[in-house]
PDB file of C-alpha atoms in Angstrom:
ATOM      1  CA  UNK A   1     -10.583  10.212  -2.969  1.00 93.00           C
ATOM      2  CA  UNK A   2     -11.591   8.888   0.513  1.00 94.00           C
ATOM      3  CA  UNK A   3      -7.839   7.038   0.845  1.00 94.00           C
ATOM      4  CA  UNK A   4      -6.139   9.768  -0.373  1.00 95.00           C
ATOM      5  CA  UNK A   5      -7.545  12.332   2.140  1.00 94.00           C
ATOM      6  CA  UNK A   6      -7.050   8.912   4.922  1.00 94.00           C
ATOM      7  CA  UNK A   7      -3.516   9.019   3.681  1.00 93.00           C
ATOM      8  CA  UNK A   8      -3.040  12.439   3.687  1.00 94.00           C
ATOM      9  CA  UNK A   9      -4.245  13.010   7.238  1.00 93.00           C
ATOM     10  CA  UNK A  10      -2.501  10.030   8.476  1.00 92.00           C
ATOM     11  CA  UNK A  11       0.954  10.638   7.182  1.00 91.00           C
ATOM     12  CA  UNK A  12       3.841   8.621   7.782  1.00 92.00           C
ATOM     13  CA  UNK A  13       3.766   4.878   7.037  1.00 94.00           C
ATOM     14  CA  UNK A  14       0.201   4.693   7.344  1.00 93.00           C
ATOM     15  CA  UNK A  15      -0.866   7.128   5.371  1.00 94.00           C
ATOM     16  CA  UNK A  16       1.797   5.529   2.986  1.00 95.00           C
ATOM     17  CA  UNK A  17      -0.689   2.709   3.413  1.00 95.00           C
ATOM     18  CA  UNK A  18      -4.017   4.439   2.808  1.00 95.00           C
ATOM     19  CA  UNK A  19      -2.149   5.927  -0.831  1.00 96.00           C
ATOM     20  CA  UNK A  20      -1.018   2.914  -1.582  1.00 96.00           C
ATOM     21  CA  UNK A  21      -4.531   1.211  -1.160  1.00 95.00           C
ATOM     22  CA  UNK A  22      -5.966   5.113  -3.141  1.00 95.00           C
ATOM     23  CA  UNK A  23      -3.756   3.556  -6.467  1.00 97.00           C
ATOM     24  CA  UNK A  24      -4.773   0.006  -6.048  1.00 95.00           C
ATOM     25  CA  UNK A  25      -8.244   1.125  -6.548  1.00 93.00           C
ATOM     26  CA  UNK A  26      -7.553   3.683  -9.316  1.00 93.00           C
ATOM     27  CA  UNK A  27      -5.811   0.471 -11.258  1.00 90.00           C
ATOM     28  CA  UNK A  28      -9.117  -1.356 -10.431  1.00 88.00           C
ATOM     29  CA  UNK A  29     -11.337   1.227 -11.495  1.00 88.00           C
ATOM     30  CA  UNK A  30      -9.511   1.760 -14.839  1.00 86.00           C
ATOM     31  CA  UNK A  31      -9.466  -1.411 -15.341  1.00 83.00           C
ATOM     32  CA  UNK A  32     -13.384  -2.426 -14.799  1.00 81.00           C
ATOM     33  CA  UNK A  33     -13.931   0.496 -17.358  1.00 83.00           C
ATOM     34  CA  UNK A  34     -11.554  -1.007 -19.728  1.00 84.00           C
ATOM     35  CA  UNK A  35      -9.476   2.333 -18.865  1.00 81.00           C
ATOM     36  CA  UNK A  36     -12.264   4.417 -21.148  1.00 79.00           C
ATOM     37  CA  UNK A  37     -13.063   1.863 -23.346  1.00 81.00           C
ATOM     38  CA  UNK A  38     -16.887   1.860 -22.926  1.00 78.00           C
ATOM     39  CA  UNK A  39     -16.796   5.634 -22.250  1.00 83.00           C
ATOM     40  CA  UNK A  40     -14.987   7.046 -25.050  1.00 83.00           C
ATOM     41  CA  UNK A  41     -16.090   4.141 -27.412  1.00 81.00           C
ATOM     42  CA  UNK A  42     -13.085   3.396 -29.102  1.00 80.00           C
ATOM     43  CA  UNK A  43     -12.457   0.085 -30.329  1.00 81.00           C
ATOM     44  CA  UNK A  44      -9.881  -2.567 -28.838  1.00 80.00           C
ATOM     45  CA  UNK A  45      -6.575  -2.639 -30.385  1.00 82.00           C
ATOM     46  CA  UNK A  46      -6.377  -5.516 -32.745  1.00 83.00           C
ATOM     47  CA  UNK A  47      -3.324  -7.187 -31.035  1.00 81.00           C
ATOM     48  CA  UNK A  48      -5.447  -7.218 -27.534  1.00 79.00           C
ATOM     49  CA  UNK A  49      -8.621  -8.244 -28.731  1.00 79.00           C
ATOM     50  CA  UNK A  50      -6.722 -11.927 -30.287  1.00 81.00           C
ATOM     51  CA  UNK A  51      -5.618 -12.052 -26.711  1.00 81.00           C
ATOM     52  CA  UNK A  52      -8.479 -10.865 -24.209  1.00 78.00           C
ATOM     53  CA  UNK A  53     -10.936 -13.063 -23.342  1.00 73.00           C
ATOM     54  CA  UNK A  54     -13.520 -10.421 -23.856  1.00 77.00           C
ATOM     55  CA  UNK A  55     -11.923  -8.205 -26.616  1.00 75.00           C
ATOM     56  CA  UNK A  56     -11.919  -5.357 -24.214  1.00 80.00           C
ATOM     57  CA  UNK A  57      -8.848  -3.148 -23.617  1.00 78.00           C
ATOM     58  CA  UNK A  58      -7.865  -4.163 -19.806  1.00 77.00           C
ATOM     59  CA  UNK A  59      -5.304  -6.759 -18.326  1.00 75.00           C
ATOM     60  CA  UNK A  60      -6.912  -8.641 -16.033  1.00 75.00           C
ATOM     61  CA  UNK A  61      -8.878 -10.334 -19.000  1.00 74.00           C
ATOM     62  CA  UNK A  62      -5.825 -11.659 -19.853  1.00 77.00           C
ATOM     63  CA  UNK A  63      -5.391 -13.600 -17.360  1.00 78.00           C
ATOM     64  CA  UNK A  64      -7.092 -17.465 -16.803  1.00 76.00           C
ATOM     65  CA  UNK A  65     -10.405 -17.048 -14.744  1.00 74.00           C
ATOM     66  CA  UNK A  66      -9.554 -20.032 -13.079  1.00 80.00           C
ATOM     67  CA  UNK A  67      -7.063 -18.522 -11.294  1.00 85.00           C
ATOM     68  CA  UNK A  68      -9.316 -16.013  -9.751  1.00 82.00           C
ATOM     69  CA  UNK A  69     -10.692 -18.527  -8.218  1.00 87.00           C
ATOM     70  CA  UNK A  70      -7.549 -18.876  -6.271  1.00 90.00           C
ATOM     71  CA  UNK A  71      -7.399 -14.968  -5.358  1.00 90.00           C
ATOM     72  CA  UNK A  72     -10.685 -14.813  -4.207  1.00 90.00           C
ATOM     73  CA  UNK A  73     -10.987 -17.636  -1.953  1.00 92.00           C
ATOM     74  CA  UNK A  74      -8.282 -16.796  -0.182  1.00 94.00           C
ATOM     75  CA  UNK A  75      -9.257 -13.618   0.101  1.00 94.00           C
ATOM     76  CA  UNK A  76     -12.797 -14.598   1.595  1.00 94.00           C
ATOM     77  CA  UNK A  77     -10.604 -16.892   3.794  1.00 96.00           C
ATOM     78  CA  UNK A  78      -8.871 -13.320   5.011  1.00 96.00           C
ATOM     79  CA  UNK A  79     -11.953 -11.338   5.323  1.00 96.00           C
ATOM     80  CA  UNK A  80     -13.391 -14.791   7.661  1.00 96.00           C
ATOM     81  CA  UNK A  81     -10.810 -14.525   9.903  1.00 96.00           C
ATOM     82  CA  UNK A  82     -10.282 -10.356  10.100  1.00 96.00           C
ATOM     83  CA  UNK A  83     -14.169 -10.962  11.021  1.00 95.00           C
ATOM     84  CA  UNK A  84     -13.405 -13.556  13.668  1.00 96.00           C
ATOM     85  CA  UNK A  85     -10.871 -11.189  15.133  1.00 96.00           C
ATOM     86  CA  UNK A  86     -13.180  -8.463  15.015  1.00 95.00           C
ATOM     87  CA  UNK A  87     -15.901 -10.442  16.959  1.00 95.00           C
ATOM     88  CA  UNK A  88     -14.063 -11.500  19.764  1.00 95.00           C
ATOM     89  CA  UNK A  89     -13.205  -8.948  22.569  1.00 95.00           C
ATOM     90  CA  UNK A  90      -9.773 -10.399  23.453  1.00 96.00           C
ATOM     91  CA  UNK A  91      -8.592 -11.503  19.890  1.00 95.00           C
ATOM     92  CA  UNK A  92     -10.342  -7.955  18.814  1.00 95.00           C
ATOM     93  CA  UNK A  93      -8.032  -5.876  21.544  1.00 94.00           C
ATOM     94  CA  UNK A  94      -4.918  -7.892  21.286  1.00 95.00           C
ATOM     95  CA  UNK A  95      -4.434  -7.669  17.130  1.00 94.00           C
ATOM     96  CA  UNK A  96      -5.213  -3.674  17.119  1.00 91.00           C
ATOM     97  CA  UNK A  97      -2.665  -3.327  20.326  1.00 92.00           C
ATOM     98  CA  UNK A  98      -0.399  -4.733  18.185  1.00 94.00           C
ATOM     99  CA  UNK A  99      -1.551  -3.175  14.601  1.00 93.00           C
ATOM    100  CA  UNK A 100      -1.431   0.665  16.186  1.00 91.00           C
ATOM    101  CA  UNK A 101       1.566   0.197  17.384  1.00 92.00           C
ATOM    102  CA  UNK A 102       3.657  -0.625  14.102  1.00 91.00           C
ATOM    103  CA  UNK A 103       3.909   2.109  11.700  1.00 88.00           C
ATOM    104  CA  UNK A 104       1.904   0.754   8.799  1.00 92.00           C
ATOM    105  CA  UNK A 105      -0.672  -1.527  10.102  1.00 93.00           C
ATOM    106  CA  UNK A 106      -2.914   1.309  12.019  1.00 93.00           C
ATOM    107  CA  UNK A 107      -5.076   0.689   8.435  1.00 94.00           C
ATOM    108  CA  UNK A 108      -5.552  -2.983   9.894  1.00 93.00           C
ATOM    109  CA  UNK A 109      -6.076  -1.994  13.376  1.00 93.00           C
ATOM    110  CA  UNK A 110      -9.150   0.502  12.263  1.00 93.00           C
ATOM    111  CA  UNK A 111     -10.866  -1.503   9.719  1.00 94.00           C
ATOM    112  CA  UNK A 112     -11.186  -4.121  12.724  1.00 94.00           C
ATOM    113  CA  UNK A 113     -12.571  -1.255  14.790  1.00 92.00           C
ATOM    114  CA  UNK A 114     -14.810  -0.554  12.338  1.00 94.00           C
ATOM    115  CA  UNK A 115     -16.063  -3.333  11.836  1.00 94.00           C
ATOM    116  CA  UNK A 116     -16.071  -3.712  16.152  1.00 93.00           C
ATOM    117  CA  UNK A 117     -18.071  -1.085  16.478  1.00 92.00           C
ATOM    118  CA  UNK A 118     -20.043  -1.238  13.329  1.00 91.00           C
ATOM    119  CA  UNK A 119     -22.224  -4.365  12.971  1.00 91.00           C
ATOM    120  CA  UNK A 120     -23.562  -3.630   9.358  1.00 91.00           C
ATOM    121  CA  UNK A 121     -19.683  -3.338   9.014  1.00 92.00           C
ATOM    122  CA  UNK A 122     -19.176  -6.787  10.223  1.00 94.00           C
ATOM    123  CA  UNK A 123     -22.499  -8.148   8.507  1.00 93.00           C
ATOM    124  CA  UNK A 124     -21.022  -6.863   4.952  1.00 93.00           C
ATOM    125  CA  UNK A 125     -17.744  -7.963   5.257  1.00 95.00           C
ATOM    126  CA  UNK A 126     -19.111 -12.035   6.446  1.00 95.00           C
ATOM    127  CA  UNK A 127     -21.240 -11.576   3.132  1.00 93.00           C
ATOM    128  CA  UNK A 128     -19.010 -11.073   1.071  1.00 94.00           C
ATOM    129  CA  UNK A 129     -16.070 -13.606   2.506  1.00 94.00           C
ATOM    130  CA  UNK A 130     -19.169 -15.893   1.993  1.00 93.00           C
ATOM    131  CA  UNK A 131     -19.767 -14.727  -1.706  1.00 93.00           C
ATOM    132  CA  UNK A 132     -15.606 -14.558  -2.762  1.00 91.00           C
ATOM    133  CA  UNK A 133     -15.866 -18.647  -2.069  1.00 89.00           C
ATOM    134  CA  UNK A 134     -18.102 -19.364  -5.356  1.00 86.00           C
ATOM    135  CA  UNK A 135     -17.686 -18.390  -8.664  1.00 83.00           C
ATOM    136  CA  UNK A 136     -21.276 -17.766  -9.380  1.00 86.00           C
ATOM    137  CA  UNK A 137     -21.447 -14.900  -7.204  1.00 90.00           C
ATOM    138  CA  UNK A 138     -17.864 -12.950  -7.930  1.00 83.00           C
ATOM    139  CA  UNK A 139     -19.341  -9.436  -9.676  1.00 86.00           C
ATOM    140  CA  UNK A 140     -21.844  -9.707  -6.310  1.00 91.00           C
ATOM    141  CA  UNK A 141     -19.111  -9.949  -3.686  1.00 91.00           C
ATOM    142  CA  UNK A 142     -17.222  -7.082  -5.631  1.00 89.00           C
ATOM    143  CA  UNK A 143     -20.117  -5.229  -5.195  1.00 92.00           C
ATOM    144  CA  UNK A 144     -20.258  -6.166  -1.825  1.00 92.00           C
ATOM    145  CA  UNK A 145     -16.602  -5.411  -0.789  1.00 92.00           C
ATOM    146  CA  UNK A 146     -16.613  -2.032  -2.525  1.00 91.00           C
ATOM    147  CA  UNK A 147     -19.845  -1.090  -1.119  1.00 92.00           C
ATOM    148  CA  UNK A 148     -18.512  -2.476   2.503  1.00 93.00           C
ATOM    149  CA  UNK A 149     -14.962  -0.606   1.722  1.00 93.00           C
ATOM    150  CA  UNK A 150     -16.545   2.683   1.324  1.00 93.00           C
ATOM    151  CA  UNK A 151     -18.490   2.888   4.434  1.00 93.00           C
ATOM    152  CA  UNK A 152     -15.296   2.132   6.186  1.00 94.00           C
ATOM    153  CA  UNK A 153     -13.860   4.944   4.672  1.00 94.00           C
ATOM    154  CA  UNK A 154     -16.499   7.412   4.711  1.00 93.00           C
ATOM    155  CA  UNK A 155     -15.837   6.365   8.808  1.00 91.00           C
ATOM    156  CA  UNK A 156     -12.261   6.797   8.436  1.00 90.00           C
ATOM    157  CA  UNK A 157     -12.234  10.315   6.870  1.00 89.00           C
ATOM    158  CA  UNK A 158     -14.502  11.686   9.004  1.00 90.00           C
ATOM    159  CA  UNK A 159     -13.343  10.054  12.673  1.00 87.00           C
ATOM    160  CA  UNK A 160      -9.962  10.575  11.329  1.00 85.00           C
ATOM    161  CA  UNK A 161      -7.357   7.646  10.920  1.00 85.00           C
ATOM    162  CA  UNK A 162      -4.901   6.216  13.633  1.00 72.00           C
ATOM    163  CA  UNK A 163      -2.136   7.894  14.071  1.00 58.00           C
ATOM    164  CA  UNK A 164      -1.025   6.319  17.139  1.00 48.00           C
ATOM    165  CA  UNK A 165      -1.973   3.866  19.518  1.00 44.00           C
ATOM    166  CA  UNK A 166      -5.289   4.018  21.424  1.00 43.00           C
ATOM    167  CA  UNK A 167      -7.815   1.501  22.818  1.00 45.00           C
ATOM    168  CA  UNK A 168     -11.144   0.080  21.022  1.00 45.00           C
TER     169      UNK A 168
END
């Protein structure tokens, strides 16, 4: 709800952004709940359940765990270096310069303000880069990003996101 009203106040390519982010997380959601599954209690289609590893009625189950491996360490590898950006002043200026002034990547440019200006920001998103590189601690750093993810949003929709360029 928090991207759509980003994207809708945004317009333009980077509101474009902030929707496209608000589906991303509607296909995540559905698909953590097994789109119902354990809500409605209906039982897993016979076809699916000889196929998912956990007889659930989702697609990413589907897929080899291994290879989540992959997806999250590079994405802790991201997060690392969006934080490095963030924490030093010049890199910090130069990127969101640069990210506010291309329609589409104002998103970029204020999650690095937020997390600028936001230490606990910062502090969440370090933990969970740090969690995304071991398997052990995956469901955690989900937590983590989600939980790190909505504070940046609550901070978006209520300071308003960029629509234009302007200085950290």
């Amino acid at each position: 709800v928090l991207l759509v009203l980003a994207g809708l106040r945004a317009g333009g390519l980077n509101g474009a952004v902030y929707l496209g982010a608000a589906i991303v997380c509607f296909f995540v959601a559905g698909e953590e709940i097994s789109w119902g599954q354990w809500i409605f209690h209906w039982e897993t289609p016979e076809a699916m359940a000889a196929v998912n590893l956990q007889h659930e009625t989702n697609l990413h189950n589907l897929i080899n765990p291994r290879l989540y491996d992959l997806v999250y360490a590079v994405a802790g590898f991201a997060l690392l270096a969006i934080a490095l950006i963030a924490s030093v002043p010049v890199w910090r200026h130069e990127v969101s310069r640069t990210a506010f002034q291309y329609p589409g990547l104002a998103p970029l440019g204020d999650f690095i303000k937020w997390m600028a200006t936001r230490p606990v920001g910062l502090g969440l998103i370090l933990a969970t880069a740090i969690l995304l590189q071991h398997e052990s601690f995956e469901e955690f750093s989900e937590f983590m990003l989600g939980f790190a993810l909505l504070d940046f949003m609550c901070r978006v929709t209520r300071n308003g996101p960029a629509r234009t360029t302007y200085a950290l």
